[in-house]
Coordinates of C-alpha atoms and ligand atoms in Angstrom, one line a residue:
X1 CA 113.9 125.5 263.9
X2 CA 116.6 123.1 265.0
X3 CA 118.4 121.3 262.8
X4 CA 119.4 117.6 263.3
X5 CA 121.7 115.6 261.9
X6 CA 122.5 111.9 262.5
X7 CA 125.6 110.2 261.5
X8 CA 124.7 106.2 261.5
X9 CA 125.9 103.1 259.9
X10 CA 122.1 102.6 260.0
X11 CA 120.0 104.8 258.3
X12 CA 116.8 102.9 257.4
X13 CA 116.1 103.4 261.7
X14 CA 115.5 106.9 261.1
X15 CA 113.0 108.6 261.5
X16 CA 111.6 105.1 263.2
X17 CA 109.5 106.5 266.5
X18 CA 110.3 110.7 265.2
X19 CA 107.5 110.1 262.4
X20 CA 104.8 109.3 264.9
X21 CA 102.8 111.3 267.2
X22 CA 103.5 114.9 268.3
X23 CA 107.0 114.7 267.1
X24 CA 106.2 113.2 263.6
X25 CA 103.4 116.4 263.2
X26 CA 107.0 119.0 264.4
X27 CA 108.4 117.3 261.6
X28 CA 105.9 117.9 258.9
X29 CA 105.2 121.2 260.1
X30 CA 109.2 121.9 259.8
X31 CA 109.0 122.6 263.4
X32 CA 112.7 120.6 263.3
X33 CA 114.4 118.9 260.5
X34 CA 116.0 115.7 260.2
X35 CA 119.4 114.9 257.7
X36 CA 120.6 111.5 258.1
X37 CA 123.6 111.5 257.0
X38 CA 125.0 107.3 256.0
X39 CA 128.5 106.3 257.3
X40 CA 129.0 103.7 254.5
X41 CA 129.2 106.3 252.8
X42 CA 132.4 107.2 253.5
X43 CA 133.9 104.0 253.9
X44 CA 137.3 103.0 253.3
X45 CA 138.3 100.6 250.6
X46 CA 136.6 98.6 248.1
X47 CA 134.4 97.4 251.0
X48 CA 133.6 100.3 252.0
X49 CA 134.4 99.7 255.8
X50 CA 133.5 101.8 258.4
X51 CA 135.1 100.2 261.4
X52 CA 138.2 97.8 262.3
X53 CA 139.4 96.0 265.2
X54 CA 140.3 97.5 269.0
X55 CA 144.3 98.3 269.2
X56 CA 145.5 95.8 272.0
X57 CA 142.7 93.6 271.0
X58 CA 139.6 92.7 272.4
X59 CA 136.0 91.8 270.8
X60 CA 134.1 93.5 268.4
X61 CA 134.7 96.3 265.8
X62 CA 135.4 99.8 266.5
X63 CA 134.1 102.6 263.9
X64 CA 137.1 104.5 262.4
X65 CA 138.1 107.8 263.0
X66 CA 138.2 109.2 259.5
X67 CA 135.0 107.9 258.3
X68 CA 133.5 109.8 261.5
X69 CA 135.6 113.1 260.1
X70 CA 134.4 112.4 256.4
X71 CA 130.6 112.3 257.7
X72 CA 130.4 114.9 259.7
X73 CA 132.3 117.5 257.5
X74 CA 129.4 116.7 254.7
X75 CA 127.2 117.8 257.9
X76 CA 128.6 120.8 258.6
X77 CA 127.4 124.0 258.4
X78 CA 129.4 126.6 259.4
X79 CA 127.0 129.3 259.7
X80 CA 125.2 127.6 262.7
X81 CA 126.8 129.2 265.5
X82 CA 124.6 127.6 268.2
X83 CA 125.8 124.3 267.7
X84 CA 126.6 120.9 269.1
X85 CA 127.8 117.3 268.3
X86 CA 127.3 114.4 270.9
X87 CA 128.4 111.7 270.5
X88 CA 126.0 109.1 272.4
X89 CA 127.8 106.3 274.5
X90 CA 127.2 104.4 277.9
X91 CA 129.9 105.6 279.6
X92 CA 128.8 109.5 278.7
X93 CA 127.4 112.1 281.3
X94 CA 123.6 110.8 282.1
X95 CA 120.9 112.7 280.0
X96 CA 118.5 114.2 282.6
X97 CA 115.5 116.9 281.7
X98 CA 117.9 120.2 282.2
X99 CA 120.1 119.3 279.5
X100 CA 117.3 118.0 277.1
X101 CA 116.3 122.0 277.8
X102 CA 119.4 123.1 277.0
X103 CA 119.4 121.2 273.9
X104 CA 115.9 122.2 272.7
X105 CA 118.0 125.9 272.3
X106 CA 120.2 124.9 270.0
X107 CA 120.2 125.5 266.4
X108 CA 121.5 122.2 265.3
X109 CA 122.7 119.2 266.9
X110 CA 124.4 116.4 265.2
X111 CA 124.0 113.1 266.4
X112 CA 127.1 110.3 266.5
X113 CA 125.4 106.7 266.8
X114 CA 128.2 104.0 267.5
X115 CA 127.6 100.4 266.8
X116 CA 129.5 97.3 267.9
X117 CA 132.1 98.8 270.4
X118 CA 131.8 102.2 270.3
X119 CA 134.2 104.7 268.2
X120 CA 138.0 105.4 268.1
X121 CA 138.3 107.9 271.0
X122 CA 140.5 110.7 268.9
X123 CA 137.4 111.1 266.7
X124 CA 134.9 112.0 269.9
X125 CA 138.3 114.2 271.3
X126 CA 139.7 116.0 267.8
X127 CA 136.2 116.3 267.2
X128 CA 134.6 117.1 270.4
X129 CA 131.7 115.1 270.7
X130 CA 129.8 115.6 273.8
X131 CA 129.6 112.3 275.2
X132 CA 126.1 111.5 276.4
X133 CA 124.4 108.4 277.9
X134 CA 120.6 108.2 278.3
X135 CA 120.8 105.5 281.5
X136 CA 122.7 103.0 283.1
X137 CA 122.3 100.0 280.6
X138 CA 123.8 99.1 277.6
X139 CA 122.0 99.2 274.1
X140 CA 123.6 97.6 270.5
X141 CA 123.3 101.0 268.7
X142 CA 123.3 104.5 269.4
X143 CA 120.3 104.7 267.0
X144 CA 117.0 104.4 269.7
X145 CA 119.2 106.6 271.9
X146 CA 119.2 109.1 269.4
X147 CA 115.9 108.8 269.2
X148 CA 115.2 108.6 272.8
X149 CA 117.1 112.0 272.9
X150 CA 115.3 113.8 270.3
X151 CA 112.0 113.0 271.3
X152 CA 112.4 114.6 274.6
X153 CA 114.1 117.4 273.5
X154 CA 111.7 118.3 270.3
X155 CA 108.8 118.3 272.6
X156 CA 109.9 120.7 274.6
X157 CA 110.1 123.4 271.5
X158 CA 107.4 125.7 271.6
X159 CA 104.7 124.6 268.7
X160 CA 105.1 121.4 269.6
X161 CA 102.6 120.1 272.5
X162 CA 99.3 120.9 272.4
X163 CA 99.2 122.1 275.6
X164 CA 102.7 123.9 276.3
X165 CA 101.0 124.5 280.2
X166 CA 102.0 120.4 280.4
X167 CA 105.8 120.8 280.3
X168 CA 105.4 123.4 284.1
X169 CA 104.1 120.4 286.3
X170 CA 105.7 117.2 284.5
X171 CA 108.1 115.2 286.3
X172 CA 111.1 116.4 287.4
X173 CA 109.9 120.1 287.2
X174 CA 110.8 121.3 290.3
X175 CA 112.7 118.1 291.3
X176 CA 109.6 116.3 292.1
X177 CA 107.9 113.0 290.5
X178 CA 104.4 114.1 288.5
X179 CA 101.7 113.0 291.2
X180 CA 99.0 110.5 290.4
X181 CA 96.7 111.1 287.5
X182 CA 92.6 109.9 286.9
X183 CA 90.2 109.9 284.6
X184 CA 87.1 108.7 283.6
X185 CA 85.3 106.0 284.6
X186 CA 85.0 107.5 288.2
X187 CA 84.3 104.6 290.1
X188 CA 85.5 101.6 287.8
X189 CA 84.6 98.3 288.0
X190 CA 87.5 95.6 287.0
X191 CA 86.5 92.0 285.6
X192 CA 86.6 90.4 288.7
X193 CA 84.2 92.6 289.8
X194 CA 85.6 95.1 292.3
X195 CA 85.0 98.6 292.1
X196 CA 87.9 101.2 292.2
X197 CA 87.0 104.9 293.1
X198 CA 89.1 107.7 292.4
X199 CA 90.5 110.4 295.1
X200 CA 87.7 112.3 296.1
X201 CA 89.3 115.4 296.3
X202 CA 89.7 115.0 292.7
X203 CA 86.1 115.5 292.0
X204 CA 85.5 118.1 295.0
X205 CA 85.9 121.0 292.3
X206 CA 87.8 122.5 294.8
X207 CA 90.9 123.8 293.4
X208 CA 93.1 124.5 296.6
X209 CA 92.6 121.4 298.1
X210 CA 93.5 119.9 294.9
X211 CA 96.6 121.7 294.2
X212 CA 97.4 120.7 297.9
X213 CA 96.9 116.9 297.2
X214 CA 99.1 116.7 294.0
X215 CA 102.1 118.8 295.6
X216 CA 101.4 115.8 298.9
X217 CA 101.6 112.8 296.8
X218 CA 104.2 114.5 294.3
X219 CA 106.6 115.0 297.1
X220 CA 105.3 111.2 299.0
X221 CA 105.9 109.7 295.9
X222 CA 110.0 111.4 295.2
X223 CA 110.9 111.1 298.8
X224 CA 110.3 107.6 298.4
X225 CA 111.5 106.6 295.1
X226 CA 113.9 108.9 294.5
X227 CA 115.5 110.3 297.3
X228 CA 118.4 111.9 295.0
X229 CA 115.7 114.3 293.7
X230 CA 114.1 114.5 297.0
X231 CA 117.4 115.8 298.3
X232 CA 118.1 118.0 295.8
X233 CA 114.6 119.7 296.0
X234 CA 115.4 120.2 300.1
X235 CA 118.7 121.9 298.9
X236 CA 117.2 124.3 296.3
X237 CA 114.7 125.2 299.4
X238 CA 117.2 126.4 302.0
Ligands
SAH301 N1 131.6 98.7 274.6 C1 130.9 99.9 274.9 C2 129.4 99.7 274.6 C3 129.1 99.8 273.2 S1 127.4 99.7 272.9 C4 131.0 100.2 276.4 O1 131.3 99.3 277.2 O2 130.9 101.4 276.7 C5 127.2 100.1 271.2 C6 126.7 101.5 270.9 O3 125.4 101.6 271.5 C7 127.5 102.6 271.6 O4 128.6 103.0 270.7 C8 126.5 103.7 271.7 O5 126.4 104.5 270.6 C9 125.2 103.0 271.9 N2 124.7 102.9 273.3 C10 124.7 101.8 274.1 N3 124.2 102.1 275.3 C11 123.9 103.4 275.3 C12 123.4 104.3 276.3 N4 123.1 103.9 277.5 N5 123.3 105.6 276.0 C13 123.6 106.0 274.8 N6 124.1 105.2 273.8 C14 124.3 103.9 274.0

């Protein structure tokens, strides 16, 4: 069972899209567990302040350093060996699907969501935080990126999808896109009246031709979208 715990100026988010669907049945079943831990409280002063104003000034508020210590030492637990804090950010290393692998390991994971402008950099060095970003965009809150995290990281524990055989042929196993999927109606009929069949070999019963046509398009459809993964599957080959 992991543990997770979330350090957030916001708890009422959580657990917001983790209470629904496969992950919110992990979650009952104590397939993972979920501490959210507030940072107001351990606020400074009668206000109980969490954040202050960027050194060399600048907009927006930055969230102190020793709140973040005080929060996550209530977090800690020192027997869990297998272990890590991130610390999510824009300018982090991307999330991909390897390291939401790696994390689905782990024993516990604590999560640091930033508000505002982000978080005095001495708490994410003294206190190593792993700095993570899940894209190329900037959110308010490190709160849906938690969540964003979790979700594809807790349905990779085992227990967790219905159908474990779904995580082998997803996308980016292998470094390829998933390739086009069908179901029923087989020829459907839109409301302007035209009628839309689906591939034939998908209905042929015949298993090797279908495995053939899904590896096809999986590969058509990476090499031209994605030619980063495209190249990286040509270098795992050689
Ligand atoms: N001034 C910062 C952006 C702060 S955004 C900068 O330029 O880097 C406010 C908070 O939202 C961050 O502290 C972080 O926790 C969260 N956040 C925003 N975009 C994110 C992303 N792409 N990945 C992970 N967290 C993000």
């Amino acid at each position: 069972m992991i543990n997770v715990k979330i350090l957030t100026g916001y708890p009422e988010m959580f657990p917001g899209g983790l209470a629904h669907s496969v992950i919110g049945k992990a979650l009952k079943e104590h397939l993972f567990k979920l501490e959210i831990i507030n940072l107001h409280d351990f606020g400074i002063d009668n206000r109980k302040s969490v954040d202050d104003e960027p050194f060399g000034g600048g907009p927006g508020m930055i969230l102190r350093p020793d709140v973040v210590e005080k929060a996550l030492l209530s977090a800690s637990n020192n027997q869990n060996l297998n272990s890590t804090k991130i610390y999510l950010t824009p300018s982090g290393t991307l999330l991909n699907q390897e390291k939401l692998g790696i994390f689905a390991k782990l024993d516990e994971i604590i999560i640091l969501c930033g508000r505002f402008e982000g978080v005095d950099q001495r708490a994410i060095d003294v206190l190593d935080f792993e700095e993570v970003s899940i894209g190329d965009y900037v959110l308010a809150g490190g709160e849906i990126a938690a969540q964003v995290l979790l979700e594809g990281c807790i349905r990779l524990i085992p227990g967790v999808l219905g159908h474990p055989k779904s995580l082998l042929e997803e996308t980016f196993s292998n470094n390829l896109l998933e390739y086009p999927q069908y179901t029923r109606p087989k020829v459907w009929e839109d409301s302007l009246g035209n009628k839309h069949d689906v591939p034939e070999v998908l209905t042929s019963g015949h298993h090797e031709n279908i495995k053939k046509w899904r590896l096809d398009k999986s590969t058509e459809k990476t090499k031209k979208i994605r030619q980063d993964l495209y190249i990286k599957k040509e270098q795992k080959q050689d």
